[in-house]
Amino acid sequence: MREVKLKAKKKGAAFKQHLQYISISIMDNMSRKLLRSRFGLVGIGFYDELRVRMGANTDGGYFIPYEKKRLFLLADELRIDESAITGMLEFMFEEDILSKEKANKFGILTCEEAQQNWVVCAKERKLFQEGIVEEYMLIDVQDAVLYNAKKFGISTENEESEVDTIEQNFDAKILNVPVNSINVPHNSINDTFNSIKTTKNEVKEKKRNINKIKEEKGKEKKRKFLLTIVNIKNAFTDLVLEKSVKLQNFSFKKYFENNANMTDSVSSKGKEKKVAAKKEKHPCRDKLVYIYETQGTTYANNKEDNFAINSLIKWFEKECRKNRNYADDEIDILHRDICNYYQDIINQRFKLSEFLQKSLYSFTFTMKKISAIVLELRNANRKELEGKGTQPISRVEALNQQNRNIYNRIIAKHQNAGTQPQF
């Protein structure tokens, strides 16, 4: 434990007894309630500022010197009257918020809340016991000292007192040797010196045991750390060897043979369904590609367009089903209407803006702008019909009227070429 008189620290010393932050209890805190009821928020602010300055004190983060000059400077910083500072201090002394006894006896300002906060934080430091001034303490710190000593392997006051007691006994035995030792029998002199030698050996043995315990604790920590590193290294090595052995023994032939002879029917059926779904093309896909290439372009057959064409077909199917309920045996009619929908858009592309016309030369951009394309075509057709003095017809009827001749021309073209169109 440190003496009451604070020693001047050397330059660059590692003693740090201050706190980097303080905790403030706001639940059922009687001190703060009393200050607020008497002085309002000014009292709470003054008390918190004292707590902050206590925590920042490098000699110990739980007290500050009680000097009126410092308090008046604090009042000037906080813009509070000196009389208000004096009144708040007297009130805090009366209500035991600050210790009046410690202020009068040692000239410091401290409180239980500040000391509890400092002990909770500082007990995790190795030099915790160096910051304790027993005469300043308002709380019991014995448990914190034992915790700190156990954590850092520091000998406690009880262990040191045992060694001091043995040394005192040793000195006492030396002092108690009779002055007229010449007249003492030879055997008694030998017994006295033997007991002195034994006591001295006990002191050495006690100190040796304390040092041995410290060394064993340090070695145990080092051994555990090295053991952890070795275990991690061995586990990583085993993992690498296991992976390398598996790769060396891997055979594609055996892998495919094992998969071909799978007995799990459920998993094989699921895989067959996935493979079939991947290989099976939508009946309208080739037709839409054919219509796309009639624009004088070539289908790129890349990943983006392959994904976009399937999404486009689903969009066309959704729009067709809005205007007609197709029976189960009318799937071919649905597929024909999907192809007619796309053909109608291609035929009327000249009505679109240049930006949307460019979108039709890629399935990906068509899919992204399909809603804008259809809306612009509908507006253009509506204006065209209104200019002719006729009423707009439904979209399905317009598709049938505009695409019937196109459909017949496609059939005739394939018949002349001897090929079969795919719808």
Coordinates of C-alpha atoms in Angstrom, one line a residue:
M1 CA 0.0 0.0 0.0
R2 CA 1.2 3.6 -0.6
E3 CA 1.9 6.1 2.1
V4 CA -0.3 9.1 2.7
K5 CA 2.4 11.5 1.6
L6 CA 2.4 11.5 -2.2
K7 CA 5.8 11.0 -3.6
A8 CA 7.0 13.0 -6.6
K9 CA 7.1 10.8 -9.6
K10 CA 10.1 10.5 -11.9
K11 CA 10.0 11.7 -15.4
G12 CA 8.7 9.1 -17.7
A13 CA 7.4 6.9 -14.8
A14 CA 4.8 4.4 -15.7
F15 CA 2.5 5.2 -12.7
K16 CA -1.0 6.0 -14.1
Q17 CA -3.6 6.1 -11.4
H18 CA -6.1 8.4 -13.3
L19 CA -9.1 7.2 -15.3
Q20 CA -9.9 7.7 -18.9
Y21 CA -13.6 7.8 -18.3
I22 CA -16.1 7.9 -15.3
S23 CA -19.4 6.1 -14.9
I24 CA -22.4 8.0 -13.6
S25 CA -25.2 6.1 -11.9
I26 CA -28.6 7.7 -12.8
M27 CA -30.9 5.1 -11.3
D28 CA -32.0 5.9 -7.8
N29 CA -29.0 8.1 -7.2
M30 CA -29.8 10.0 -4.0
S31 CA -26.9 12.4 -4.3
R32 CA -28.0 13.7 -7.7
K33 CA -31.6 13.9 -6.6
L34 CA -30.7 16.1 -3.6
L35 CA -28.5 18.4 -5.7
R36 CA -31.2 18.7 -8.3
S37 CA -33.9 19.5 -5.8
R38 CA -31.7 22.2 -4.1
F39 CA -29.6 23.7 -6.9
G40 CA -31.2 22.4 -10.1
L41 CA -29.1 21.4 -13.1
V42 CA -26.3 23.7 -11.9
G43 CA -25.7 21.6 -8.9
I44 CA -25.6 18.4 -10.9
G45 CA -23.2 19.9 -13.4
F46 CA -20.9 21.1 -10.6
Y47 CA -20.9 17.7 -9.0
D48 CA -20.2 15.9 -12.3
E49 CA -17.3 18.3 -13.0
L50 CA -15.8 17.5 -9.6
R51 CA -16.1 13.8 -10.4
V52 CA -14.4 14.3 -13.8
R53 CA -11.5 16.2 -12.2
M54 CA -11.2 13.4 -9.5
G55 CA -10.9 10.8 -12.3
A56 CA -8.3 12.8 -14.1
N57 CA -6.0 13.1 -11.1
T58 CA -2.8 11.2 -11.9
D59 CA -2.0 10.7 -8.2
G60 CA -5.3 8.7 -7.8
G61 CA -8.5 8.9 -9.8
Y62 CA -10.8 9.3 -6.8
F63 CA -9.8 12.5 -5.1
I64 CA -8.5 16.1 -5.7
P65 CA -6.8 18.6 -3.4
Y66 CA -9.2 20.8 -1.5
E67 CA -7.9 24.3 -2.4
K68 CA -10.2 27.3 -2.6
K69 CA -8.1 28.9 -5.4
R70 CA -8.8 25.9 -7.6
L71 CA -12.5 26.0 -6.8
F72 CA -12.7 29.7 -7.6
L73 CA -10.9 29.0 -10.9
L74 CA -13.4 26.2 -11.5
A75 CA -16.3 28.6 -10.8
D76 CA -14.9 31.0 -13.3
E77 CA -14.7 28.2 -16.0
L78 CA -18.3 27.1 -15.3
R79 CA -19.5 30.7 -15.0
I80 CA -20.9 30.2 -11.5
D81 CA -20.6 32.7 -8.6
E82 CA -18.1 32.0 -5.8
S83 CA -20.9 32.1 -3.2
A84 CA -22.8 29.5 -5.1
I85 CA -19.7 27.2 -5.1
T86 CA -19.3 27.7 -1.4
G87 CA -23.0 27.0 -0.7
M88 CA -23.0 23.8 -2.9
L89 CA -19.9 22.5 -1.2
E90 CA -21.4 23.1 2.3
F91 CA -24.5 21.3 1.2
M92 CA -22.6 18.3 -0.1
F93 CA -20.6 18.1 3.1
E94 CA -23.8 18.2 5.2
E95 CA -25.5 15.5 3.1
D96 CA -22.3 13.3 3.1
I97 CA -22.1 13.5 -0.7
L98 CA -18.5 14.6 -0.2
S99 CA -16.5 13.5 2.9
K100 CA -16.1 16.5 5.2
E101 CA -13.8 14.5 7.5
K102 CA -11.3 13.8 4.7
A103 CA -11.5 17.4 3.6
N104 CA -10.7 18.8 7.1
K105 CA -8.1 16.2 8.0
F106 CA -6.2 15.6 4.7
G107 CA -7.3 18.6 2.6
I108 CA -8.9 16.5 -0.2
L109 CA -12.3 16.2 -1.9
T110 CA -13.5 12.6 -2.3
C111 CA -16.7 10.6 -2.3
E112 CA -17.8 7.0 -2.2
E113 CA -19.1 7.0 -5.8
A114 CA -15.7 8.2 -7.1
Q115 CA -13.8 5.6 -5.1
Q116 CA -16.1 2.8 -6.3
N117 CA -15.7 3.8 -9.9
W118 CA -11.9 4.0 -9.6
V119 CA -11.6 0.6 -7.9
V120 CA -13.7 -1.1 -10.5
C121 CA -11.4 0.2 -13.3
A122 CA -8.0 0.3 -11.6
K123 CA -8.0 -3.2 -10.2
E124 CA -7.3 -4.5 -13.7
R125 CA -4.0 -2.7 -13.6
K126 CA -0.8 -4.2 -12.3
L127 CA 0.1 -1.1 -10.2
F128 CA -3.4 -0.9 -8.6
Q129 CA -2.1 -1.3 -5.0
E130 CA 0.4 1.6 -5.6
G131 CA -2.5 4.0 -6.0
I132 CA -4.3 3.1 -2.8
V133 CA -4.0 5.6 0.1
E134 CA -5.6 3.8 3.0
E135 CA -6.3 7.0 5.0
Y136 CA -8.3 8.4 2.1
M137 CA -10.5 5.4 1.5
L138 CA -14.2 5.4 2.4
I139 CA -14.9 1.9 1.1
D140 CA -13.4 -1.5 1.7
V141 CA -10.9 -2.4 -1.0
Q142 CA -9.7 -5.7 0.4
D143 CA -11.5 -7.9 -2.2
A144 CA -10.2 -5.7 -5.0
V145 CA -6.6 -6.0 -3.7
L146 CA -6.9 -9.9 -3.5
Y147 CA -8.3 -10.0 -7.0
N148 CA -5.4 -7.8 -8.3
A149 CA -2.8 -9.9 -6.5
K150 CA -4.2 -13.1 -7.8
K151 CA -4.4 -11.8 -11.4
F152 CA -0.8 -10.4 -11.5
G153 CA 0.9 -12.8 -9.1
I154 CA 1.7 -10.1 -6.6
S155 CA 2.3 -11.0 -2.9
T156 CA -0.3 -9.6 -0.7
E157 CA 0.1 -7.7 2.6
N158 CA -0.6 -10.9 4.6
E159 CA 2.2 -12.9 3.0
E160 CA 4.6 -10.0 3.5
S161 CA 3.6 -9.7 7.2
E162 CA 4.4 -13.4 7.7
V163 CA 7.9 -12.9 6.4
D164 CA 8.3 -9.8 8.5
T165 CA 7.2 -11.7 11.6
I166 CA 9.8 -14.4 11.0
E167 CA 12.5 -11.8 10.5
Q168 CA 11.4 -10.0 13.7
N169 CA 11.6 -13.3 15.6
F170 CA 15.0 -13.8 14.1
D171 CA 16.2 -10.4 15.4
A172 CA 14.6 -11.0 18.8
K173 CA 16.5 -14.3 19.2
I174 CA 19.8 -12.5 18.4
L175 CA 19.0 -9.7 20.9
N176 CA 17.9 -12.1 23.7
V177 CA 21.3 -13.9 23.8
P178 CA 22.7 -13.4 27.4
V179 CA 25.4 -10.8 27.9
N180 CA 27.4 -13.2 30.1
S181 CA 27.5 -15.8 27.4
I182 CA 31.0 -16.8 28.4
N183 CA 29.6 -18.4 31.5
V184 CA 26.8 -20.1 29.6
P185 CA 27.4 -23.8 29.1
H186 CA 28.7 -24.9 25.7
N187 CA 25.6 -26.9 24.8
S188 CA 23.3 -23.9 25.4
I189 CA 25.4 -21.7 23.1
N190 CA 25.2 -24.4 20.4
D191 CA 21.4 -24.7 20.9
T192 CA 21.0 -20.9 20.6
F193 CA 23.0 -20.6 17.4
N194 CA 21.3 -23.7 15.9
S195 CA 17.9 -22.1 16.5
I196 CA 19.2 -18.8 15.0
K197 CA 20.4 -20.7 11.9
T198 CA 17.1 -22.6 11.6
T199 CA 15.1 -19.3 11.8
K200 CA 17.3 -17.8 9.1
N201 CA 16.8 -20.8 6.9
E202 CA 13.0 -20.5 7.4
V203 CA 13.1 -16.9 6.2
K204 CA 15.1 -17.9 3.1
E205 CA 12.8 -20.8 2.4
K206 CA 9.7 -18.6 2.7
K207 CA 11.1 -16.1 0.3
R208 CA 12.3 -18.9 -2.0
N209 CA 8.8 -20.4 -2.0
I210 CA 7.2 -17.0 -2.9
N211 CA 9.6 -16.5 -5.8
K212 CA 9.1 -20.1 -6.9
I213 CA 5.3 -19.7 -7.0
K214 CA 5.8 -16.6 -9.2
E215 CA 8.1 -18.4 -11.6
E216 CA 5.8 -21.4 -11.8
K217 CA 2.8 -19.1 -12.7
G218 CA 4.9 -17.4 -15.4
K219 CA 6.1 -20.8 -16.8
E220 CA 2.5 -22.2 -16.8
K221 CA 1.2 -19.2 -18.7
K222 CA 4.0 -19.5 -21.3
R223 CA 3.5 -23.3 -21.5
K224 CA -0.2 -22.9 -22.2
F225 CA 0.5 -20.3 -24.8
L226 CA 3.1 -22.4 -26.6
L227 CA 0.8 -25.5 -26.4
T228 CA -2.0 -23.5 -28.0
I229 CA 0.3 -22.4 -30.9
V230 CA 1.5 -26.0 -31.4
N231 CA -2.1 -27.4 -31.4
I232 CA -3.1 -24.8 -34.0
K233 CA -0.1 -25.6 -36.1
N234 CA -0.7 -29.4 -35.9
A235 CA -4.4 -29.0 -36.7
F236 CA -3.6 -26.8 -39.8
T237 CA -0.9 -29.4 -40.9
D238 CA -3.3 -32.3 -40.6
L239 CA -6.0 -30.4 -42.6
V240 CA -3.5 -29.7 -45.4
L241 CA -2.3 -33.3 -45.5
E242 CA -5.8 -34.6 -45.5
K243 CA -6.8 -32.4 -48.4
S244 CA -3.6 -33.3 -50.3
V245 CA -4.2 -37.0 -49.8
K246 CA -7.8 -36.7 -51.0
L247 CA -6.7 -34.8 -54.1
Q248 CA -4.0 -37.4 -54.9
N249 CA -6.4 -40.3 -54.5
F250 CA -9.2 -38.6 -56.4
S251 CA -10.3 -40.2 -59.7
F252 CA -12.8 -38.8 -62.0
K253 CA -13.6 -42.3 -63.4
K254 CA -14.5 -43.6 -59.9
Y255 CA -16.4 -40.5 -59.1
F256 CA -18.7 -40.8 -62.2
E257 CA -19.0 -44.6 -61.7
N258 CA -20.2 -44.1 -58.1
N259 CA -22.6 -41.4 -59.1
A260 CA -24.0 -43.6 -62.0
N261 CA -24.7 -46.4 -59.5
M262 CA -26.5 -44.4 -56.9
T263 CA -29.2 -46.3 -55.1
D264 CA -31.0 -43.2 -53.7
S265 CA -33.9 -42.9 -56.1
V266 CA -35.2 -39.7 -54.6
S267 CA -31.9 -37.8 -55.2
S268 CA -31.5 -39.3 -58.7
K269 CA -35.1 -38.3 -59.7
G270 CA -34.5 -34.8 -58.4
K271 CA -31.3 -34.6 -60.5
E272 CA -33.1 -35.9 -63.6
K273 CA -35.8 -33.3 -63.2
K274 CA -33.2 -30.5 -63.0
V275 CA -31.3 -31.8 -66.0
A276 CA -34.5 -32.2 -68.0
A277 CA -35.6 -28.7 -67.0
K278 CA -32.3 -27.3 -68.2
K279 CA -32.3 -29.1 -71.5
E280 CA -36.0 -28.4 -72.3
K281 CA -36.6 -25.2 -74.3
H282 CA -39.7 -23.2 -74.3
P283 CA -41.7 -23.7 -77.5
C284 CA -41.7 -20.0 -78.2
R285 CA -38.0 -19.4 -77.8
D286 CA -36.9 -20.4 -81.3
K287 CA -39.8 -18.4 -82.8
L288 CA -38.8 -15.3 -81.0
V289 CA -35.2 -15.7 -82.1
Y290 CA -36.4 -16.1 -85.7
I291 CA -38.4 -12.9 -85.4
Y292 CA -35.5 -11.1 -83.8
E293 CA -33.2 -12.1 -86.7
T294 CA -35.7 -10.8 -89.3
Q295 CA -34.5 -7.3 -88.3
G296 CA -31.2 -8.0 -89.9
T297 CA -29.4 -8.9 -86.7
T298 CA -27.8 -12.1 -85.5
Y299 CA -28.7 -13.7 -82.1
A300 CA -25.7 -13.5 -79.8
N301 CA -26.7 -16.5 -77.8
N302 CA -24.9 -15.1 -74.7
K303 CA -25.8 -15.6 -71.0
E304 CA -27.5 -12.3 -70.6
D305 CA -29.8 -12.6 -73.6
N306 CA -30.6 -16.3 -72.9
F307 CA -31.8 -15.2 -69.4
A308 CA -33.6 -12.2 -70.8
I309 CA -35.5 -14.1 -73.5
N310 CA -37.0 -16.5 -70.9
S311 CA -38.1 -13.6 -68.7
L312 CA -39.5 -11.9 -71.8
I313 CA -41.6 -15.0 -72.6
K314 CA -43.0 -15.1 -69.1
W315 CA -43.9 -11.4 -69.3
F316 CA -45.7 -11.9 -72.7
E317 CA -47.6 -14.9 -71.2
K318 CA -48.7 -12.9 -68.2
E319 CA -50.0 -10.1 -70.5
C320 CA -51.8 -12.5 -72.8
R321 CA -53.5 -14.2 -69.8
K322 CA -54.9 -10.9 -68.6
N323 CA -57.1 -10.6 -71.7
R324 CA -58.1 -14.3 -72.2
N325 CA -58.5 -17.4 -70.0
Y326 CA -56.7 -20.2 -71.9
A327 CA -57.9 -23.7 -71.3
D328 CA -55.5 -26.6 -70.8
D329 CA -55.9 -27.7 -74.4
E330 CA -55.2 -24.2 -75.7
I331 CA -51.5 -24.0 -74.9
D332 CA -50.7 -23.9 -78.6
I333 CA -52.9 -20.8 -79.0
L334 CA -51.2 -19.2 -76.0
H335 CA -47.8 -19.8 -77.6
R336 CA -49.0 -18.3 -80.9
D337 CA -50.3 -15.2 -79.1
I338 CA -46.9 -14.8 -77.3
C339 CA -45.1 -14.9 -80.7
N340 CA -47.7 -12.5 -82.2
Y341 CA -47.2 -10.1 -79.3
Y342 CA -43.4 -9.9 -79.9
Q343 CA -43.9 -9.8 -83.7
D344 CA -46.4 -6.9 -83.3
I345 CA -43.8 -4.9 -81.3
I346 CA -41.1 -5.5 -83.9
N347 CA -43.4 -4.4 -86.8
Q348 CA -44.3 -1.2 -85.0
R349 CA -40.8 -0.3 -83.8
F350 CA -40.8 2.7 -86.2
K351 CA -43.4 4.4 -84.0
L352 CA -41.0 4.3 -81.0
S353 CA -38.4 6.9 -80.0
E354 CA -34.8 6.2 -81.2
F355 CA -33.8 5.2 -77.7
L356 CA -36.5 2.5 -77.4
Q357 CA -35.9 1.4 -81.0
K358 CA -32.3 0.5 -80.0
S359 CA -33.6 -1.5 -77.1
L360 CA -35.3 -3.9 -79.5
Y361 CA -31.9 -5.0 -80.9
S362 CA -31.1 -6.9 -77.7
F363 CA -33.3 -9.2 -75.6
T364 CA -31.6 -7.9 -72.5
F365 CA -32.5 -4.2 -73.1
T366 CA -35.9 -5.2 -74.5
M367 CA -36.7 -6.9 -71.2
K368 CA -35.5 -3.9 -69.2
K369 CA -37.6 -1.4 -71.2
I370 CA -40.6 -3.6 -72.2
S371 CA -43.1 -1.7 -70.1
A372 CA -42.0 1.7 -71.6
I373 CA -42.1 0.1 -75.2
V374 CA -45.6 -1.2 -74.8
L375 CA -46.9 2.0 -73.3
E376 CA -45.4 4.1 -76.0
L377 CA -46.9 1.9 -78.8
R378 CA -50.3 2.0 -77.2
N379 CA -50.2 5.8 -77.0
A380 CA -49.1 5.9 -80.7
N381 CA -51.8 3.5 -81.8
R382 CA -54.5 5.5 -79.9
K383 CA -53.4 8.8 -81.5
E384 CA -53.4 7.1 -84.9
L385 CA -56.9 5.7 -84.5
E386 CA -58.3 9.0 -83.1
G387 CA -56.8 10.8 -86.2
K388 CA -58.7 8.4 -88.5
G389 CA -61.9 9.0 -86.5
T390 CA -62.2 5.4 -85.4
Q391 CA -62.5 3.9 -81.9
P392 CA -59.5 2.1 -80.4
I393 CA -59.9 -1.7 -80.5
S394 CA -58.7 -4.2 -77.9
R395 CA -55.1 -5.4 -78.0
V396 CA -56.0 -9.0 -78.8
E397 CA -58.1 -7.9 -81.8
A398 CA -55.3 -5.6 -83.0
L399 CA -52.8 -8.5 -82.7
N400 CA -55.0 -10.8 -84.7
Q401 CA -55.7 -8.3 -87.4
Q402 CA -52.1 -7.1 -87.8
N403 CA -50.4 -10.4 -87.6
R404 CA -52.7 -12.8 -89.6
N405 CA -51.1 -11.8 -92.9
I406 CA -47.6 -12.0 -91.4
Y407 CA -48.3 -15.5 -90.0
N408 CA -49.5 -16.7 -93.4
R409 CA -46.4 -15.3 -95.2
I410 CA -44.1 -17.1 -92.7
I411 CA -45.9 -20.4 -93.4
A412 CA -45.7 -19.9 -97.2
K413 CA -42.0 -19.1 -96.9
H414 CA -41.2 -22.3 -95.0
Q415 CA -43.4 -24.4 -97.3
N416 CA -41.4 -23.2 -100.3
A417 CA -38.2 -23.9 -98.5
G418 CA -39.4 -27.3 -97.4
T419 CA -38.9 -26.5 -93.7
Q420 CA -41.2 -26.6 -90.7
P421 CA -41.6 -23.4 -88.5
Q422 CA -41.3 -23.9 -84.8
F423 CA -43.9 -22.2 -82.6

